[in-house]
Each structure stands twice: as C-alpha cells, then as structure tokens.
Amino acid sequence: MADQQRTLKVHHLRPAPGAKTAKTRVGRGEGSKGKTAGRGTKGTGARYQVSAAFEGGQTPLHMRLPKLRGFKNPFKVEYQVVNVQTINDLFPTGGEVGVDELVAKGAVRKGQAVKVLGTGDLTVAVNVSAHRFSGAAREKIAAAGGSVTEL
C-alpha cells in the first residue's frame, strides 16, 4: 500500500511554483500597466491601430521603389547553340547529324530547339538537321561537302 502512494503518475505532474504566470492585461486599472497600456503618451499610435508600414506621412517604401519595366515576350524561343567546331570534334567520321545525335553525345539538352553557329572549322562532310542555322554555319557546312536541313 505504501508503494502505491509513492508512485509518480502523469496526472500528478504540475509546473514548478512560479513557472506559470498570468498574461498581463494592459489597460485594466492603475495597478499594472493601466494608464497608457504600453502605448506611450498621446499621438496616433496611442489612439488607434496603425499599420507597421505607415511612415508618418512620408512617401511609403513601396511607392518609392522603382517599378518593373518592359515586358516578357511569351513567344521568345531559346535555342541550344552548337558550333561547327563542336560538330567536327563529336563526329570525326562525318555522316548524319541530327538533334537526337547531338543529345546522345551530350552537346545539347533534350526537348529544346537547336541552332548551329559558325565558330570553328569543319573538315568532314556532315548532313546536319537542326531548327536554325547561322549564315556562317551554312557556308562552312556546304564548303565541307555537307548539307543543311531546317526542322
């Protein structure tokens, strides 16, 4: 019987004395924060609620900052670029070069439009098919004995 009285149980637990204090109810008499209730004396802030963004009549920050200019063209096409030199390095034997072959070699990302640019030299005949070609790239591919196909 004595052992049962000494056993600690969850429903016997209580906070330590003084650990829990009542919330201060401001503006409820002179005894504790009664007079101005933590709002200081007089003025706008003492009388009613004021937004934290209110700057006392000064032009607010959100109106002082510059606005976004221009617009974003929803029809703009972003091309993955491949230079003629890259095609020469990746396909040393020449042959057919398409978007799928370039993706397989890691030159471009899958599912995006490809544009061939004319930087570098081309020494093998390649038949290139891509979405766009620069003028210099067309000339170099034709000069090497290859052909160009736009998709």
C-alpha positions as YAML, in Angstrom:
chain: A
units: angstrom
residues:
- id: 1
  name: MET
  ca: [0.00, 0.00, 0.00]
- id: 2
  name: ALA
  ca: [2.86, 2.41, 0.80]
- id: 3
  name: ASP
  ca: [4.47, 1.71, -2.61]
- id: 4
  name: GLN
  ca: [1.31, 2.77, -4.46]
- id: 5
  name: GLN
  ca: [1.23, 6.18, -2.74]
- id: 6
  name: ARG
  ca: [4.85, 6.97, -3.72]
- id: 7
  name: THR
  ca: [4.48, 6.03, -7.42]
- id: 8
  name: LEU
  ca: [4.82, 9.05, -9.73]
- id: 9
  name: LYS
  ca: [1.96, 9.35, -12.20]
- id: 10
  name: VAL
  ca: [1.41, 11.69, -15.15]
- id: 11
  name: HIS
  ca: [-1.69, 13.23, -13.65]
- id: 12
  name: HIS
  ca: [0.31, 14.20, -10.55]
- id: 13
  name: LEU
  ca: [2.75, 16.37, -12.54]
- id: 14
  name: ARG
  ca: [2.43, 20.13, -12.08]
- id: 15
  name: PRO
  ca: [4.57, 23.07, -13.24]
- id: 16
  name: ALA
  ca: [7.12, 24.33, -10.73]
- id: 17
  name: PRO
  ca: [5.77, 27.09, -8.47]
- id: 18
  name: GLY
  ca: [6.19, 30.47, -10.19]
- id: 19
  name: ALA
  ca: [6.84, 28.95, -13.64]
- id: 20
  name: LYS
  ca: [3.39, 29.87, -14.95]
- id: 21
  name: THR
  ca: [2.35, 33.50, -14.66]
- id: 22
  name: ALA
  ca: [-0.86, 35.10, -15.85]
- id: 23
  name: LYS
  ca: [-0.78, 37.19, -19.03]
- id: 24
  name: THR
  ca: [-0.53, 40.93, -18.29]
- id: 25
  name: ARG
  ca: [-3.90, 42.50, -19.11]
- id: 26
  name: VAL
  ca: [-2.97, 46.04, -20.04]
- id: 27
  name: GLY
  ca: [-5.32, 48.98, -19.69]
- id: 28
  name: ARG
  ca: [-7.27, 47.42, -16.82]
- id: 29
  name: GLY
  ca: [-6.54, 49.79, -13.93]
- id: 30
  name: GLU
  ca: [-3.64, 51.71, -12.42]
- id: 31
  name: GLY
  ca: [-2.21, 48.70, -10.59]
- id: 32
  name: SER
  ca: [-0.40, 47.23, -13.59]
- id: 33
  name: LYS
  ca: [0.17, 48.98, -16.92]
- id: 34
  name: GLY
  ca: [-3.19, 50.64, -16.57]
- id: 35
  name: LYS
  ca: [-2.75, 54.24, -17.61]
- id: 36
  name: THR
  ca: [-1.25, 54.24, -21.11]
- id: 37
  name: ALA
  ca: [-1.19, 50.45, -21.54]
- id: 38
  name: GLY
  ca: [2.29, 50.41, -23.10]
- id: 39
  name: ARG
  ca: [1.35, 52.81, -25.91]
- id: 40
  name: GLY
  ca: [3.29, 55.86, -24.71]
- id: 41
  name: THR
  ca: [1.53, 59.20, -24.46]
- id: 42
  name: LYS
  ca: [-0.79, 60.86, -26.97]
- id: 43
  name: GLY
  ca: [-0.39, 60.75, -30.75]
- id: 44
  name: THR
  ca: [-1.72, 58.45, -33.46]
- id: 45
  name: GLY
  ca: [-0.20, 55.27, -32.05]
- id: 46
  name: ALA
  ca: [-1.82, 55.82, -28.68]
- id: 47
  name: ARG
  ca: [-5.33, 56.30, -30.06]
- id: 48
  name: TYR
  ca: [-5.90, 53.52, -32.61]
- id: 49
  name: GLN
  ca: [-4.14, 50.77, -34.57]
- id: 50
  name: VAL
  ca: [-1.59, 51.96, -37.13]
- id: 51
  name: SER
  ca: [-0.07, 49.74, -39.86]
- id: 52
  name: ALA
  ca: [3.59, 48.78, -39.35]
- id: 53
  name: ALA
  ca: [4.21, 50.04, -42.90]
- id: 54
  name: PHE
  ca: [2.86, 53.53, -42.13]
- id: 55
  name: GLU
  ca: [5.69, 56.05, -42.20]
- id: 56
  name: GLY
  ca: [4.01, 59.08, -40.70]
- id: 57
  name: GLY
  ca: [3.02, 60.77, -43.94]
- id: 58
  name: GLN
  ca: [6.38, 60.20, -45.67]
- id: 59
  name: THR
  ca: [6.02, 58.51, -49.09]
- id: 60
  name: PRO
  ca: [5.91, 54.79, -48.25]
- id: 61
  name: LEU
  ca: [8.71, 52.45, -49.30]
- id: 62
  name: HIS
  ca: [6.52, 50.50, -51.73]
- id: 63
  name: MET
  ca: [5.82, 53.73, -53.61]
- id: 64
  name: ARG
  ca: [9.45, 54.96, -53.54]
- id: 65
  name: LEU
  ca: [10.87, 51.84, -55.17]
- id: 66
  name: PRO
  ca: [11.14, 51.70, -58.99]
- id: 67
  name: LYS
  ca: [8.54, 49.67, -60.85]
- id: 68
  name: LEU
  ca: [9.29, 46.75, -63.16]
- id: 69
  name: ARG
  ca: [9.91, 47.98, -66.67]
- id: 70
  name: GLY
  ca: [9.29, 46.36, -70.04]
- id: 71
  name: PHE
  ca: [7.65, 43.01, -70.61]
- id: 72
  name: LYS
  ca: [8.48, 39.34, -71.08]
- id: 73
  name: ASN
  ca: [7.83, 38.07, -74.61]
- id: 74
  name: PRO
  ca: [5.84, 34.82, -74.24]
- id: 75
  name: PHE
  ca: [6.74, 33.75, -77.81]
- id: 76
  name: LYS
  ca: [10.53, 34.04, -77.49]
- id: 77
  name: VAL
  ca: [12.35, 30.84, -78.48]
- id: 78
  name: GLU
  ca: [15.52, 29.96, -76.55]
- id: 79
  name: TYR
  ca: [17.97, 27.95, -78.65]
- id: 80
  name: GLN
  ca: [20.63, 25.47, -77.54]
- id: 81
  name: VAL
  ca: [23.70, 26.51, -79.52]
- id: 82
  name: VAL
  ca: [26.20, 24.15, -81.17]
- id: 83
  name: ASN
  ca: [29.25, 25.41, -83.03]
- id: 84
  name: VAL
  ca: [30.60, 23.86, -86.24]
- id: 85
  name: GLN
  ca: [33.83, 23.06, -84.36]
- id: 86
  name: THR
  ca: [31.86, 21.00, -81.80]
- id: 87
  name: ILE
  ca: [30.18, 19.01, -84.59]
- id: 88
  name: ASN
  ca: [33.63, 18.42, -86.15]
- id: 89
  name: ASP
  ca: [35.00, 17.13, -82.80]
- id: 90
  name: LEU
  ca: [32.00, 14.95, -81.93]
- id: 91
  name: PHE
  ca: [31.54, 13.42, -85.40]
- id: 92
  name: PRO
  ca: [35.08, 12.91, -86.82]
- id: 93
  name: THR
  ca: [33.83, 10.49, -89.49]
- id: 94
  name: GLY
  ca: [31.03, 12.79, -90.69]
- id: 95
  name: GLY
  ca: [27.62, 11.43, -91.71]
- id: 96
  name: GLU
  ca: [24.13, 12.31, -90.48]
- id: 97
  name: VAL
  ca: [23.95, 14.75, -87.55]
- id: 98
  name: GLY
  ca: [20.52, 15.47, -86.07]
- id: 99
  name: VAL
  ca: [19.19, 16.80, -82.80]
- id: 100
  name: ASP
  ca: [18.88, 13.27, -81.37]
- id: 101
  name: GLU
  ca: [22.54, 12.50, -82.17]
- id: 102
  name: LEU
  ca: [23.64, 15.78, -80.52]
- id: 103
  name: VAL
  ca: [21.58, 14.94, -77.41]
- id: 104
  name: ALA
  ca: [23.12, 11.44, -77.29]
- id: 105
  name: LYS
  ca: [26.64, 12.95, -77.42]
- id: 106
  name: GLY
  ca: [25.74, 15.46, -74.67]
- id: 107
  name: ALA
  ca: [26.16, 18.59, -76.81]
- id: 108
  name: VAL
  ca: [22.60, 19.87, -76.19]
- id: 109
  name: ARG
  ca: [19.68, 19.26, -73.84]
- id: 110
  name: LYS
  ca: [16.76, 17.10, -74.87]
- id: 111
  name: GLY
  ca: [13.48, 18.71, -75.91]
- id: 112
  name: GLN
  ca: [14.81, 22.16, -76.80]
- id: 113
  name: ALA
  ca: [15.38, 23.92, -80.13]
- id: 114
  name: VAL
  ca: [18.93, 23.76, -81.55]
- id: 115
  name: LYS
  ca: [20.80, 26.43, -83.51]
- id: 116
  name: VAL
  ca: [24.08, 25.73, -85.31]
- id: 117
  name: LEU
  ca: [26.62, 28.58, -85.25]
- id: 118
  name: GLY
  ca: [29.70, 29.02, -87.42]
- id: 119
  name: THR
  ca: [32.56, 29.24, -84.91]
- id: 120
  name: GLY
  ca: [35.48, 26.94, -85.77]
- id: 121
  name: ASP
  ca: [36.41, 24.81, -88.77]
- id: 122
  name: LEU
  ca: [34.69, 21.82, -90.34]
- id: 123
  name: THR
  ca: [36.88, 19.20, -92.07]
- id: 124
  name: VAL
  ca: [34.36, 16.38, -92.70]
- id: 125
  name: ALA
  ca: [31.17, 16.23, -94.78]
- id: 126
  name: VAL
  ca: [28.14, 16.19, -92.49]
- id: 127
  name: ASN
  ca: [24.42, 16.34, -93.21]
- id: 128
  name: VAL
  ca: [23.13, 18.49, -90.36]
- id: 129
  name: SER
  ca: [19.47, 18.85, -89.40]
- id: 130
  name: ALA
  ca: [18.57, 21.44, -86.75]
- id: 131
  name: HIS
  ca: [15.98, 24.13, -86.05]
- id: 132
  name: ARG
  ca: [18.12, 27.13, -87.12]
- id: 133
  name: PHE
  ca: [21.49, 27.85, -88.75]
- id: 134
  name: SER
  ca: [23.61, 30.98, -88.86]
- id: 135
  name: GLY
  ca: [24.82, 32.17, -92.28]
- id: 136
  name: ALA
  ca: [28.44, 31.30, -91.48]
- id: 137
  name: ALA
  ca: [27.45, 27.79, -90.38]
- id: 138
  name: ARG
  ca: [25.55, 27.19, -93.65]
- id: 139
  name: GLU
  ca: [28.58, 28.28, -95.69]
- id: 140
  name: LYS
  ca: [31.06, 26.14, -93.75]
- id: 141
  name: ILE
  ca: [28.89, 23.01, -93.88]
- id: 142
  name: ALA
  ca: [28.35, 23.46, -97.64]
- id: 143
  name: ALA
  ca: [32.09, 24.15, -98.21]
- id: 144
  name: ALA
  ca: [32.97, 20.89, -96.42]
- id: 145
  name: GLY
  ca: [30.62, 18.99, -98.75]
- id: 146
  name: GLY
  ca: [27.71, 18.58, -96.38]
- id: 147
  name: SER
  ca: [24.08, 19.66, -96.41]
- id: 148
  name: VAL
  ca: [21.76, 21.66, -94.16]
- id: 149
  name: THR
  ca: [18.16, 20.73, -93.23]
- id: 150
  name: GLU
  ca: [15.94, 23.02, -91.13]
- id: 151
  name: LEU
  ca: [13.38, 21.26, -88.94]
...
